Amino acid sequence: MLRYILRRLLLMIPTLFGISIIAFIIIQLPPGDYLTTVIAQLSAAGDLVEEDVIAGLKARYGLDRPMHVQYLKWMGNIMLRGDFGTSFEWDVPVGDLIWSRLGLTVALSLATLLFTWAVAFPVGIYAAVRQYSWGDYFFTGIGFVGLAIPNFLLALVLMYVAFKYFNQSVGGLFSPDFVEAPWTWARVQDMLGHLWVPMVILGTAGTAGLIRIMRANLLDELRKPYVKTARAKGLSELRLLLKYPVRVALNPFVSTIGLTLPILISGSAIVSVVLSLPTSGPLLLRALIAQDMYLAGSFILLLGVITVLGTLLSDLLLAWLDPRIRFDD
Amino acid sequence: MPAERPSPSADDLLLEVRDLHVHFPLDEGTVRAVAGVDFDVYRNRTLCVVGESGCGKSVSAQSILQLVDRPGRIVQGQIRFHQHDADGGVTVTDLASLRSSSRAMRSIRGRHIGMVFQEPNTSLSPIHTVGNQISEVIQLHLGADEDTARRQGIEMLERVGIARPAQNYDAYTFELSGGMRQRVMIAMALVCSPALLIADEPTTALDVTTQAQIMSLLQELQADFGMGVMLITHDLGVVAEMADDVVVMYLGQVAEYGDVDRIFHAPTHPYTKALLRSIPNLDFDQDIRLDSIRGMVPDPFHRPAGCPFGPRCDEVIEGRCEAENPPAFSLAEGGSVRCLHYEEVTLS
Amino acid sequence: MIARVPAPDHQEAINVATQWQLMWWRFRKHRLAMTSLVIVILIYLVALLAEFLAPFTPDEFRADYTYAPPQRLHLFLETENGLRFQPWVYGYKVEIEEEALRRVFVPDEEVIHEIGFFVSGVPVRLFGFLETDRHLVGPKEPEAPMFLFGADKLGRDLLTRMIYGTRISMSIGLVGVALSLILGILLGGISGFLGGQVDNIIQRVIEFIRSVPTIPLWMGLAAALPTDWPPLRIYFGITVILSFIGWTELARVVRGRFLALRTEDFVIAAHLDGVGQMRIILHHMVPSFLSHIIAALTLAIPNMILAETSLSFLGLGLRPPIVSWGVLLQEAQNIRTVATAPWLFATGGAVFIAILALNFVGDGLRDAADPYAR
């Protein structure tokens, strides 16, 4: 197990490196560098641009140096000092802007993951055990509908229905009183009250996919001879179902976290824009449109890192669940 | 060949299967996998069921514990299981009348009738330890606590010839060889000392040396536990080695039934004769070609009218075999045969 | 295995059928997939014939009909001679809503506008060269308002815009998939055919791309496209960005088939006969997995369409004056607009139907290509 964890950690390094390169490229993509933007902005505001300020900025980001040095500077600042650069649109360090939003992104994604699981797991079992029943067809149907409606459209429709028929606004993650409030138990409760809307929207497509996966896996496992062996031992149907085929089918199910997580984080970016949630999505969109590149790049970097960490955790969970993986090294 | 054993006495009767029919209603039509099968299994004796693939031998075996896959269903017949208690009393239960998932059925499975399957690789769970899968049976049926179950499980592993049983108790099945896995299966089936062991082609998936080892293990265990064994196989060599009684099946029916010596030395049914002609023999003249049975097993949806073996039989009685499906005729030497050639034998 | 035994003459037809015939026969049995195939073909026909099918042109606006709601289409007109087949709609009249003090359109039951077939309207160029002013349907008097799906904020006909949007959205799926296909076949093929270290590296790259959350990445790349690019270049830029991420699934399929085929007898036989590498790939291997590729391609198109729709919806993808489904939905971005003009959701319906139909066709093709794989 220890060897597996180590190997898995080592494999993570090139992935993280790749993500940082992509984020760096995205920062560099818009024409002109950070400095020209700042100078343009300062001049536009009528301020005099001090020579030593420019020199200071140049030194900080290594802007007069070749690309790879700039990259190393940028990464070095992040890794050694947690300095993600400055958001020129907000004129504050990027770090001040992103952490709470990333935290909420993670919270939303995890909550959605749990929600999809809580629904897909039992429903998948039901659909497999009662294959071709009315319920099976019903959930397969919902699955296809979930697959074909883009997340943002679902969000819009839900908002419209809530607005039109219940005269309620379902956007946001907090009630007006709590938006700026410090974290208290009441604020958490308030958030949970709002969380279900994006959770359901984000979760629908994922749940549909997971139900299909669970159903297919379990159908495969139900046909395996070890199920008959267990039955021949005299175990009750429910007990043998849960102990053997469901337990074996759980493994590929867990391994889907690695695929689901990027999709959830991805999807939350766009759903958050529609529902105006205080997660990373809307700020990232705004940063991209305003070409606030250090902010945007940091978001893309950190969203990638979160995904990689999530995948790592799901792989470790899988190894813990499945002895075949644990022993296979 | 096993040592001479006294002929079976009615006191030792374990299982009577009478007129068993198992059907699979499919979209394409109904497959009559088992179409009227009778046989008995006795304590301390081995019944071998032989036949080509698709003849219904596995389905017959699995229907005893009601383990036939859906949509297969017992539609007719009785499976009377005789439970002998310590002071000589006998309780008879008709297993065919129990519901598959009923408590009564479950209390017999694994406790009074153990079962070993064909593929030890896939018949054991890949993600549970050997010990977990064995102790489960002990805890379920004998109400033992975890420590007792562990002790008994390890003992049983040792009994079936698993090296370092205490260590292998905690191993996963993919760490064991095929032969070892089949030993684990046997340990699992016998750990509650059932009165009957059903082994459904237990050595088909194993190599020849391992096959022999598993077979002699089964013989040893039978001598120790005195259980009745029902062994499904398509290998006549295994039959010669293991059987006391033999059932030859063809297309869901018992073609011939009798003790092993009679079957091998005086086969009566043309199918049995043909089967015996098709096994290689060391004394055989090199130049003589092995016989194979002509034709193919018919399509399950198109059973021939009359005798099911008719279309492939060398001894057809024109005008009768195509029309009549013969009943089982008792033979003077003991046993029975479903062939019109023996009609007079019974009459006389 | 119990299989249905076909009647003898049937059997003969099966024996001599080509791989494609077999696939088509299996596909035909899949009723949902067949229905969906018809829908997909219809959708592409709409894309092809947009100029003729749309009653107006996408930029034609009627400022006095902003956010006019959809009209109800009546098929039969009452005349002195009884009912006659003649589609028509009521005109609009404006009322002031008491409480909100807004202008709302209501049907004007005094005015009936007849709708005709093959009416003359704005001159358009079909397929880029066929000049015509005929439209399949349209109001008989050219000036009469006809908004069957309602109008947008500039008083443009939503139905017309959706028909034109079909062309962009459906074609971006095709073009994007074509680009992914080139990348996928190239890299997947190399990976599967060469194996070893090369395979290992390409697999890691694929794993890497799949582990990155795509929408933020797309957003980042799309935002970098210069705002002053002409529409056509933006269109291709977006397509390239989408296929840059979409190729991995195709590469996976191609590689899997290559690996499976590499050890097949007929490939080994060709090798032993001294057939060249390239010839083996093109003449022996590719034909035997082409059907799988087609199925994978069909399943990739809806993902491209969804991606385009999402990006354009955020304002990072295609931008006006290009009309795509995503661009149309962008107008429905805030709840106020949607509340006043819920008919803007109609485009969402088009997306839904197209994605669903393409998915069913893809599933059907996959099952038909390989009945034993699930």
mmCIF file of C-alpha atoms in Angstrom, chain A residues 129-130 224-237 239 243-244 247-248 251 321-327, chain B residues 62 67 69-70 101 106 109-110 113 115 117 122-128 132-133 136-137 140-141 172 174-175 185 188:
data_model
loop_
_atom_site.group_PDB
_atom_site.id
_atom_site.type_symbol
_atom_site.label_atom_id
_atom_site.label_comp_id
_atom_site.label_asym_id
_atom_site.label_seq_id
_atom_site.Cartn_x
_atom_site.Cartn_y
_atom_site.Cartn_z
ATOM 1 C CA VAL A 129 -31.694 -5.868 -9.714
ATOM 2 C CA ARG A 130 -35.026 -4.965 -11.285
ATOM 3 C CA LYS A 224 -20.637 -13.836 -12.081
ATOM 4 C CA PRO A 225 -20.374 -17.324 -10.558
ATOM 5 C CA TYR A 226 -19.305 -16.074 -7.145
ATOM 6 C CA VAL A 227 -22.831 -14.770 -6.637
ATOM 7 C CA LYS A 228 -24.124 -18.289 -7.099
ATOM 8 C CA THR A 229 -21.474 -19.569 -4.694
ATOM 9 C CA ALA A 230 -22.656 -17.118 -2.090
ATOM 10 C CA ARG A 231 -26.240 -18.178 -2.686
ATOM 11 C CA ALA A 232 -25.232 -21.838 -2.363
ATOM 12 C CA LYS A 233 -23.828 -21.015 1.069
ATOM 13 C CA GLY A 234 -27.292 -20.115 2.278
ATOM 14 C CA LEU A 235 -26.899 -16.334 2.541
ATOM 15 C CA SER A 236 -30.070 -14.290 2.234
ATOM 16 C CA GLU A 237 -30.547 -12.426 -1.054
ATOM 17 C CA ARG A 239 -27.077 -9.894 2.421
ATOM 18 C CA LYS A 243 -21.681 -8.192 0.479
ATOM 19 C CA TYR A 244 -20.609 -9.509 -2.917
ATOM 20 C CA ARG A 247 -19.248 -4.483 -3.068
ATOM 21 C CA VAL A 248 -17.357 -5.528 -6.207
ATOM 22 C CA ASN A 251 -14.869 -0.304 -7.141
ATOM 23 C CA LEU A 321 -11.221 -0.842 -1.265
ATOM 24 C CA ASP A 322 -9.763 -3.177 -3.862
ATOM 25 C CA PRO A 323 -7.011 -5.568 -2.814
ATOM 26 C CA ARG A 324 -6.227 -6.350 -6.447
ATOM 27 C CA ILE A 325 -4.912 -2.816 -6.954
ATOM 28 C CA ARG A 326 -3.101 -2.742 -3.651
ATOM 29 C CA PHE A 327 -1.193 -5.913 -4.408
ATOM 30 C CA GLN B 62 -28.251 -26.712 -9.642
ATOM 31 C CA LEU B 67 -29.779 -22.173 -8.015
ATOM 32 C CA ASP B 69 -30.348 -18.953 -13.367
ATOM 33 C CA ARG B 70 -33.395 -17.037 -14.411
ATOM 34 C CA SER B 101 -35.088 -17.525 -1.386
ATOM 35 C CA ARG B 106 -31.367 -21.220 2.793
ATOM 36 C CA ARG B 109 -27.817 -24.629 1.404
ATOM 37 C CA GLY B 110 -24.260 -24.793 2.715
ATOM 38 C CA ILE B 113 -25.959 -29.725 1.077
ATOM 39 C CA MET B 115 -21.845 -27.259 -3.546
ATOM 40 C CA PHE B 117 -18.596 -25.151 -8.864
ATOM 41 C CA THR B 122 -14.607 -16.812 -10.747
ATOM 42 C CA SER B 123 -16.608 -18.717 -8.161
ATOM 43 C CA LEU B 124 -14.785 -17.014 -5.332
ATOM 44 C CA SER B 125 -15.042 -13.310 -4.658
ATOM 45 C CA PRO B 126 -11.908 -11.508 -5.822
ATOM 46 C CA ILE B 127 -12.015 -8.883 -3.113
ATOM 47 C CA HIS B 128 -12.734 -10.865 0.022
ATOM 48 C CA ASN B 132 -13.868 -14.122 5.205
ATOM 49 C CA GLN B 133 -15.634 -16.335 2.690
ATOM 50 C CA GLU B 136 -19.172 -16.579 6.840
ATOM 51 C CA VAL B 137 -20.691 -20.049 6.344
ATOM 52 C CA LEU B 140 -24.242 -18.253 9.451
ATOM 53 C CA HIS B 141 -25.175 -21.884 10.026
ATOM 54 C CA TYR B 172 -6.980 -13.110 -1.205
ATOM 55 C CA PHE B 174 -5.964 -14.114 -6.540
ATOM 56 C CA GLU B 175 -2.871 -14.963 -4.517
ATOM 57 C CA MET B 185 -14.150 -24.034 -2.562
ATOM 58 C CA MET B 188 -16.165 -23.866 2.050
#
